[in-house]
Coordinates of C-alpha atoms in Angstrom, one line a residue:
M23 CA 86.0 60.1 67.3
L24 CA 87.7 63.4 66.9
T25 CA 90.1 64.2 64.1
T26 CA 93.6 65.4 65.0
E27 CA 92.7 69.0 64.2
Q28 CA 89.4 68.8 66.2
A29 CA 91.1 67.3 69.2
A30 CA 93.9 69.9 69.1
Y31 CA 91.4 72.7 69.0
K32 CA 89.3 71.3 71.8
L33 CA 92.3 70.7 74.1
A34 CA 93.7 74.1 73.2
F35 CA 90.5 75.9 74.2
Q36 CA 90.2 73.9 77.4
I37 CA 93.8 74.9 78.3
A38 CA 93.1 78.5 77.3
D39 CA 90.0 78.6 79.5
A40 CA 91.9 77.2 82.5
L41 CA 94.9 79.5 82.1
I42 CA 92.8 82.6 81.6
R43 CA 90.6 81.8 84.6
S44 CA 93.6 81.1 86.8
G45 CA 95.2 84.5 86.0
A46 CA 97.9 83.5 83.5
G47 CA 99.3 86.3 81.3
S48 CA 98.8 86.6 77.5
A49 CA 102.4 85.5 76.7
N50 CA 102.2 82.3 78.8
T51 CA 98.8 81.4 77.4
T52 CA 99.9 82.0 73.8
K53 CA 103.1 79.9 74.3
S54 CA 101.1 77.1 75.9
L55 CA 98.5 76.9 73.1
L56 CA 101.1 76.9 70.3
S57 CA 103.0 74.0 72.0
I58 CA 99.8 72.0 71.5
F59 CA 99.7 72.6 67.8
R60 CA 103.4 72.0 67.4
K61 CA 102.9 68.6 69.0
T62 CA 100.1 67.7 66.6
D63 CA 102.2 68.9 63.6
L64 CA 99.6 71.5 62.6
R65 CA 101.5 74.3 60.8
D66 CA 100.8 77.9 60.0
V67 CA 98.8 78.3 63.2
T68 CA 98.5 81.8 64.7
V69 CA 97.3 82.4 68.2
S70 CA 96.1 85.7 69.5
V71 CA 95.2 86.2 73.2
G72 CA 93.5 89.2 74.5
L73 CA 92.0 89.9 77.9
G74 CA 89.5 87.0 78.0
Q75 CA 89.4 86.2 74.3
V76 CA 91.4 83.7 72.3
T77 CA 91.6 83.6 68.5
I78 CA 93.2 80.7 66.7
S79 CA 93.7 80.6 62.9
H80 CA 94.9 77.7 60.9
Q81 CA 95.6 77.5 57.1
D82 CA 95.9 74.0 55.6
A83 CA 97.5 75.2 52.4
P84 CA 98.6 78.5 50.8
D85 CA 95.7 78.5 48.3
K86 CA 93.0 77.7 50.9
A87 CA 91.2 80.2 53.2
P88 CA 92.2 80.1 56.8
S89 CA 90.0 78.6 59.5
T90 CA 89.5 81.0 62.4
R91 CA 87.9 80.1 65.7
V92 CA 87.3 82.5 68.6
F93 CA 86.8 81.5 72.3
E94 CA 85.9 83.7 75.2
S95 CA 86.6 83.1 78.9
Q96 CA 86.1 85.1 82.0
P97 CA 89.5 86.5 83.2
G98 CA 90.2 85.6 86.8
T99 CA 92.8 86.1 89.5
L100 CA 95.4 83.5 90.5
D101 CA 94.2 80.0 91.1
I102 CA 97.2 77.9 92.1
Q103 CA 95.5 74.5 92.0
L104 CA 93.9 75.1 88.6
R105 CA 97.2 76.5 87.2
T106 CA 99.2 73.5 88.5
D107 CA 96.7 70.8 87.3
T108 CA 96.5 72.4 83.9
G109 CA 100.2 72.6 83.6
E110 CA 100.6 68.9 84.4
V111 CA 98.1 68.0 81.6
L112 CA 99.8 70.3 79.1
E113 CA 103.2 69.0 79.9
D114 CA 102.2 65.4 79.7
F115 CA 100.6 66.0 76.3
V116 CA 103.5 67.9 74.8
L117 CA 106.0 65.4 76.1
G118 CA 104.0 62.5 74.6
R119 CA 102.9 60.9 77.8
I120 CA 99.2 61.2 77.0
S121 CA 97.1 61.6 73.8
A122 CA 94.9 64.6 73.0
E123 CA 91.8 62.6 73.9
E124 CA 93.2 61.7 77.3
G125 CA 94.1 65.3 77.8
I126 CA 90.6 66.4 77.0
Q127 CA 89.2 64.0 79.4
R128 CA 91.5 65.1 82.2
M129 CA 90.7 68.8 81.5
D130 CA 87.0 68.1 81.7
E131 CA 87.5 66.7 85.2
I132 CA 89.8 69.6 86.2
L133 CA 87.5 72.3 85.0
A134 CA 84.5 70.7 86.6
E135 CA 86.3 70.5 89.9
S136 CA 87.6 74.0 89.8
R137 CA 84.1 75.5 89.7
H138 CA 83.4 74.2 93.3
I139 CA 84.6 77.1 95.4
G140 CA 85.5 76.5 99.0
H141 CA 84.4 79.8 100.7
R142 CA 85.6 78.9 104.2
L143 CA 89.3 78.7 103.2
T144 CA 88.9 81.7 101.0
V145 CA 87.4 83.7 103.9
T146 CA 90.4 82.6 106.0
G147 CA 92.8 83.8 103.4
F148 CA 91.2 87.2 103.3
G149 CA 91.3 87.4 107.0
M150 CA 95.0 86.7 106.8
F151 CA 95.3 89.6 104.3
G152 CA 93.8 91.9 107.0
V153 CA 96.2 90.8 109.7
G154 CA 99.3 90.9 107.4
F155 CA 98.7 94.3 105.8
A156 CA 97.8 95.9 109.2
L157 CA 101.2 94.7 110.6
I158 CA 103.1 95.9 107.5
L159 CA 101.4 99.4 107.9
G160 CA 102.4 99.6 111.6
G161 CA 99.1 98.6 113.1
S162 CA 98.7 97.3 116.6
W163 CA 97.6 93.7 117.3
P164 CA 94.0 94.9 118.1
T165 CA 93.9 96.8 114.8
A166 CA 95.3 93.7 113.0
I167 CA 92.6 91.4 114.5
T168 CA 89.9 93.9 113.7
A169 CA 91.2 94.3 110.1
A170 CA 91.0 90.5 109.7
I171 CA 87.4 90.4 110.8
V172 CA 86.4 93.3 108.7
S173 CA 88.3 91.9 105.7
A174 CA 86.4 88.6 106.0
I175 CA 83.1 90.4 106.2
V176 CA 84.0 92.5 103.1
Y177 CA 84.6 89.3 101.2
G178 CA 81.3 88.0 102.3
V179 CA 79.5 91.1 101.1
Y180 CA 81.4 91.1 97.8
A181 CA 80.5 87.4 97.2
L182 CA 76.9 88.1 98.0
V183 CA 76.6 91.0 95.6
Q184 CA 78.4 89.0 92.9
R185 CA 76.0 86.1 93.4
I186 CA 73.1 88.3 92.2
K187 CA 75.2 89.0 89.0
A188 CA 75.7 92.7 89.7
P189 CA 78.6 94.4 87.9
E190 CA 81.8 94.0 89.8
V191 CA 82.2 97.8 90.4
F192 CA 79.1 97.6 92.6
S193 CA 80.5 94.7 94.5
L194 CA 83.6 96.6 95.2
A195 CA 81.7 99.7 96.2
A196 CA 79.7 97.6 98.7
G197 CA 83.0 96.2 100.0
G198 CA 84.4 99.7 100.5
L199 CA 81.3 100.9 102.3
T200 CA 81.4 97.7 104.5
A201 CA 85.0 98.4 105.4
V202 CA 84.3 101.9 106.6
L203 CA 81.3 100.8 108.6
G204 CA 83.2 97.9 110.2
A205 CA 86.2 100.0 111.1
T206 CA 84.0 102.7 112.6
A207 CA 82.1 100.3 114.7
A208 CA 85.3 98.8 116.0
G209 CA 86.6 102.2 116.9
V210 CA 83.5 103.1 118.8
L211 CA 83.0 99.8 120.6
F212 CA 86.6 98.7 121.2
D213 CA 88.4 102.0 121.1
I214 CA 90.4 101.0 118.0
T215 CA 92.1 104.3 117.1
Q216 CA 93.9 103.3 113.8
T217 CA 90.8 103.5 111.7
A218 CA 92.6 104.3 108.4
V219 CA 95.0 101.4 108.9
C220 CA 92.0 99.1 109.5
I221 CA 90.2 100.2 106.4
V222 CA 93.2 99.9 104.1
A223 CA 94.2 96.5 105.5
A224 CA 90.7 95.2 105.1
L225 CA 90.5 96.4 101.5
A226 CA 94.1 95.4 100.6
A227 CA 93.0 92.3 98.8
W228 CA 90.9 94.3 96.4
L229 CA 93.3 97.1 95.7
A230 CA 94.8 97.5 92.2
G231 CA 98.2 96.0 93.0
I232 CA 97.8 92.8 91.1
A233 CA 96.1 94.4 88.2
A234 CA 98.8 97.1 88.0
Y235 CA 101.6 94.5 88.1
G236 CA 99.9 92.6 85.3
A237 CA 99.4 95.7 83.2
V238 CA 103.1 96.7 83.5
H239 CA 104.1 93.1 82.7
D240 CA 102.0 93.1 79.5
V241 CA 103.3 96.5 78.5
I242 CA 106.9 95.4 78.8
T243 CA 106.3 92.1 76.9
G244 CA 104.4 93.9 74.2
W245 CA 100.9 92.7 74.8
Y246 CA 99.3 96.2 74.6
V247 CA 95.6 95.1 74.3
S248 CA 95.8 93.0 77.4
A249 CA 97.7 95.8 79.2
S250 CA 95.0 98.3 78.3
G251 CA 92.3 95.9 79.7
R252 CA 94.3 95.4 82.9
I253 CA 94.8 99.2 83.3
F254 CA 91.1 99.8 82.9
E255 CA 90.4 97.0 85.4
A256 CA 92.7 98.7 87.9
I257 CA 91.0 102.0 87.4
T258 CA 87.5 100.5 87.7
S259 CA 88.4 98.5 90.8
T260 CA 89.9 101.5 92.5
A261 CA 86.9 103.7 91.6
G262 CA 84.5 101.2 93.0
L263 CA 86.4 100.9 96.3
V264 CA 86.9 104.7 96.6
A265 CA 83.2 105.3 95.9
G266 CA 82.1 102.9 98.6
V267 CA 84.7 104.4 101.1
T268 CA 83.6 107.9 100.3
I269 CA 79.9 107.2 100.8
G270 CA 80.8 105.5 104.1
I271 CA 82.9 108.4 105.4
H272 CA 80.2 110.9 104.5
A273 CA 77.6 108.7 106.2
M274 CA 79.6 108.2 109.4
R275 CA 81.1 111.7 109.8
P276 CA 77.8 113.2 111.2
L277 CA 77.6 110.4 113.7
V278 CA 81.2 110.3 115.0
G279 CA 82.4 113.8 114.1
D280 CA 86.1 114.5 113.5
S281 CA 87.2 112.1 116.3
V282 CA 87.8 109.3 113.8
D283 CA 90.7 109.7 111.4
Y284 CA 89.6 108.0 108.2
I285 CA 92.3 109.2 105.9
E286 CA 96.0 109.0 106.5
T287 CA 99.1 108.8 104.3
L288 CA 100.2 105.3 105.2
Q289 CA 103.6 103.7 104.4
M290 CA 105.3 100.5 105.2
D291 CA 106.6 100.5 108.8
D292 CA 110.4 99.9 108.7
S293 CA 111.0 100.5 112.4
R294 CA 109.9 97.0 113.5
W295 CA 111.3 94.5 111.1
A296 CA 110.0 91.4 112.8
L297 CA 106.3 92.4 112.6
T298 CA 106.7 93.8 109.1
V299 CA 108.3 90.6 107.9
L300 CA 105.7 88.5 109.7
G301 CA 103.0 90.6 108.1
A302 CA 104.4 90.0 104.6
A303 CA 104.6 86.2 105.3
V304 CA 101.0 86.2 106.4
V305 CA 99.9 88.2 103.4
S306 CA 101.7 85.8 100.9
A307 CA 100.3 82.8 102.7
G308 CA 96.8 84.3 102.8
F309 CA 96.9 85.0 99.1
A310 CA 98.2 81.5 98.4
L311 CA 95.4 80.0 100.6
A312 CA 92.7 82.1 98.9
S313 CA 94.1 81.1 95.6
G314 CA 94.0 77.4 96.2
G315 CA 97.4 76.8 97.7
R316 CA 97.5 74.1 100.3
G317 CA 100.0 72.3 102.6
W318 CA 103.7 72.7 102.1
K319 CA 103.2 74.9 99.0
L320 CA 101.3 77.4 101.1
A321 CA 103.9 77.5 103.8
S322 CA 106.7 77.8 101.2
L323 CA 105.1 80.8 99.5
G324 CA 104.5 82.5 102.8
L325 CA 108.1 82.0 103.8
F326 CA 109.2 83.3 100.4
G327 CA 107.1 86.4 100.7
G328 CA 108.5 87.1 104.2
L329 CA 112.1 86.8 102.9
V330 CA 111.4 89.2 100.0
Q331 CA 110.1 91.8 102.5
L332 CA 113.2 91.2 104.7
G333 CA 115.4 91.8 101.7
V334 CA 113.7 95.1 101.0
L335 CA 114.1 96.2 104.6
A336 CA 117.8 95.2 104.6
I337 CA 118.6 96.9 101.3
T338 CA 116.8 100.1 102.4
A339 CA 118.8 100.1 105.6
T340 CA 122.0 100.5 103.6
G341 CA 120.8 103.9 102.3
I342 CA 119.4 102.8 99.0
S343 CA 116.0 104.3 98.1
S344 CA 112.8 102.3 98.6
F345 CA 112.4 102.0 94.8
G346 CA 115.9 100.7 94.4
A347 CA 115.4 98.2 97.2
I348 CA 112.2 97.0 95.6
L349 CA 113.9 96.6 92.2
I350 CA 116.8 94.6 93.6
A351 CA 114.6 92.4 95.8
S352 CA 112.3 91.8 92.8
I353 CA 115.3 90.7 90.6
V354 CA 116.4 88.2 93.2
A355 CA 112.8 87.0 93.6
G356 CA 112.5 86.6 89.8
I357 CA 115.6 84.4 89.7
L358 CA 114.5 82.2 92.5
S359 CA 110.9 81.9 91.1
V360 CA 112.4 80.3 87.9
T361 CA 114.9 78.2 89.8
L362 CA 112.3 76.8 92.2
T363 CA 109.6 76.2 89.6
R364 CA 110.0 72.5 89.7
A365 CA 110.3 72.3 93.5
L366 CA 107.1 74.4 93.9
N367 CA 105.4 72.9 90.9
L368 CA 104.1 76.4 90.1
A369 CA 104.7 78.8 87.2
S370 CA 107.3 81.5 88.0
N371 CA 104.9 84.3 87.2
A372 CA 102.3 82.9 89.7
T373 CA 105.0 82.6 92.4
L374 CA 106.1 86.2 91.8
M375 CA 102.5 87.4 92.0
V376 CA 102.2 85.8 95.5
V377 CA 105.5 86.8 97.0
L378 CA 105.5 90.4 95.7
L379 CA 102.0 91.2 96.8
P380 CA 103.1 92.6 100.2
L381 CA 104.9 95.3 98.2
F382 CA 101.7 96.3 96.5
P383 CA 101.3 99.7 94.9
G384 CA 97.5 99.5 95.1
M385 CA 97.4 101.2 98.5
L386 CA 99.2 104.3 97.0
V387 CA 96.7 104.5 94.1
Y388 CA 93.8 104.2 96.6
Q389 CA 95.3 107.0 98.8
G390 CA 96.0 109.2 95.9
V391 CA 92.4 109.0 94.5
L392 CA 90.9 109.4 97.9
G393 CA 93.2 112.3 98.6
V394 CA 92.0 114.1 95.5
I395 CA 88.4 113.7 96.5
F396 CA 89.0 115.0 100.0
G397 CA 91.5 117.7 98.9
L398 CA 94.6 116.3 100.6
E399 CA 98.1 117.5 99.8
D400 CA 100.5 115.1 97.9
A401 CA 97.6 113.1 96.5
G402 CA 99.1 113.2 93.0
E403 CA 102.5 112.1 94.4
N404 CA 100.9 109.0 95.7
V405 CA 99.6 108.0 92.3
L406 CA 103.1 108.7 90.7
E407 CA 104.8 106.7 93.5
A408 CA 102.4 103.8 92.8
A409 CA 103.3 103.8 89.1
I410 CA 107.0 103.8 89.9
T411 CA 106.6 101.0 92.4
A412 CA 104.6 98.8 90.0
F413 CA 107.3 99.4 87.3
C414 CA 110.1 98.5 89.7
L415 CA 108.3 95.3 90.8
C416 CA 107.6 94.1 87.3
M417 CA 110.8 95.2 85.7
G418 CA 112.8 93.6 88.5
G419 CA 110.8 90.4 88.5
M420 CA 111.0 90.0 84.7
L421 CA 114.8 90.8 84.7
G422 CA 115.3 88.1 87.3
Q423 CA 113.2 85.6 85.3
Y424 CA 115.1 86.5 82.1
V425 CA 118.5 86.0 83.6
A426 CA 117.6 82.7 85.2
S427 CA 115.8 81.4 82.0
E428 CA 118.8 82.3 79.8
I429 CA 121.1 80.3 82.1
L430 CA 118.7 77.3 82.0
W431 CA 118.3 77.6 78.3
A432 CA 122.1 77.6 77.9
G433 CA 122.2 74.4 79.9
R434 CA 119.4 72.8 77.8
R435 CA 121.3 73.8 74.7
R436 CA 124.5 72.0 75.8
Q437 CA 122.5 69.0 76.9
F438 CA 120.7 68.8 73.5
A439 CA 124.1 69.0 71.7
R440 CA 125.4 66.0 73.6
H441 CA 122.3 63.9 73.0
H442 CA 121.6 65.1 69.3
P443 CA 125.0 65.9 67.7
G444 CA 124.7 67.8 64.5
Q445 CA 121.1 68.9 65.0
K446 CA 120.0 72.5 65.5
F447 CA 118.5 73.4 68.9
R448 CA 115.3 75.5 69.0
R449 CA 113.6 76.6 72.2
E450 CA 110.2 75.8 70.7
M451 CA 110.9 72.2 69.9
A452 CA 108.2 69.9 71.3
D453 CA 110.6 67.5 73.0
E454 CA 112.3 70.4 74.8
E455 CA 109.0 72.0 75.9
N456 CA 108.0 72.2 79.6
F457 CA 105.0 74.0 80.8
S458 CA 106.4 75.3 84.1
D459 CA 106.5 78.9 82.7
I460 CA 106.6 77.3 81.5
M461 CA 109.7 75.8 83.1
V462 CA 111.8 78.4 81.4
P463 CA 110.1 81.5 80.0
I464 CA 110.6 82.6 76.4
F465 CA 110.9 86.4 76.0
S466 CA 110.4 86.7 72.3
K467 CA 107.8 87.5 69.7
P468 CA 106.0 86.8 67.5
F469 CA 104.4 83.6 68.7
T470 CA 103.6 81.5 65.7
S471 CA 103.9 77.8 65.0

């Protein structure tokens, strides 16, 4: 039989493991863990979340030495099912529906099930990435189909190299090399002329867009250690991909000569709205599928992503710059992500990550670094444009979340005043806590119980 403190620590570390592995940010993870200790009435608890490391300190009395425990987990990308299941357990515990022991048992089952990866659906999701990004970049249908096949093969090569426990940068380099070889073979055998589009679309899932978004998010919210880790992750990922692509280009050039155009400055195609919006919807749906989304949730996220892309195109058509259009669309997306949290049963940050992915700045980072290697003009401008795009995406999304959350908190405050006259309302109160990002995000520090 576990004591109250032991049960709280065990459940907290299980929740931390699940959230970190499912791609949750430092702020959300910290807030979630502190809600556990508030529910168990453990005071003077401090939680520190870095990139993959959680430190929890608890001091029973002012004259006693604090007890500090450290837990490490492997940071992962978005896992919709794991995030949703973990959120339900946390919410049930914080709202008093289950005990800590029941929460521990449920988390054991959730974590065990999450380690069984369904590669078939993941491969399908990556194939959808290839189709969607090819359409966004103005690729033809033959190019889009080729990109889907090459993207699926790239995932297979990546998973194979990861299986032998090689460093991830080598897996990414192998993926970049595979993309060049696959696109070159398609160009020779099937006369696919948009080789550069095919390569970028096939590698789009691995580009630094998500990591760049997460880094800017952590910088804005003040989590500088996590931000530094994400920035280095983005740099390492891009370096691995570019290394593989560079080796592939140098290997293929003697065989195909200059007839194949491997490097082009690619931009979103705003001349054919229908296909660009369709591409964005397919990308968001593919990301949701590869991240564990199923059924109506997958379809809803795909539709949401397509509508965000449509909004960017419509705003750009009014004469506003692409950066302004992305900022405005991100603000609206942030508001909707919080408003629809209960309907989607998904944290607002996770929703934003899915629906904003088609606007990824990772392609610009990739083009800039590759352009520097091959001596292309405007290579530095691509990197700067990527940084501005990532900032607009994150700033807009967070502003939308903040506005929506403040409106919801104001409603909660009025509701609390009616039900508990004379009592002071606090956002951190256990009976007002909801996980769903946790229903309403809190944009404040420090996080202490």
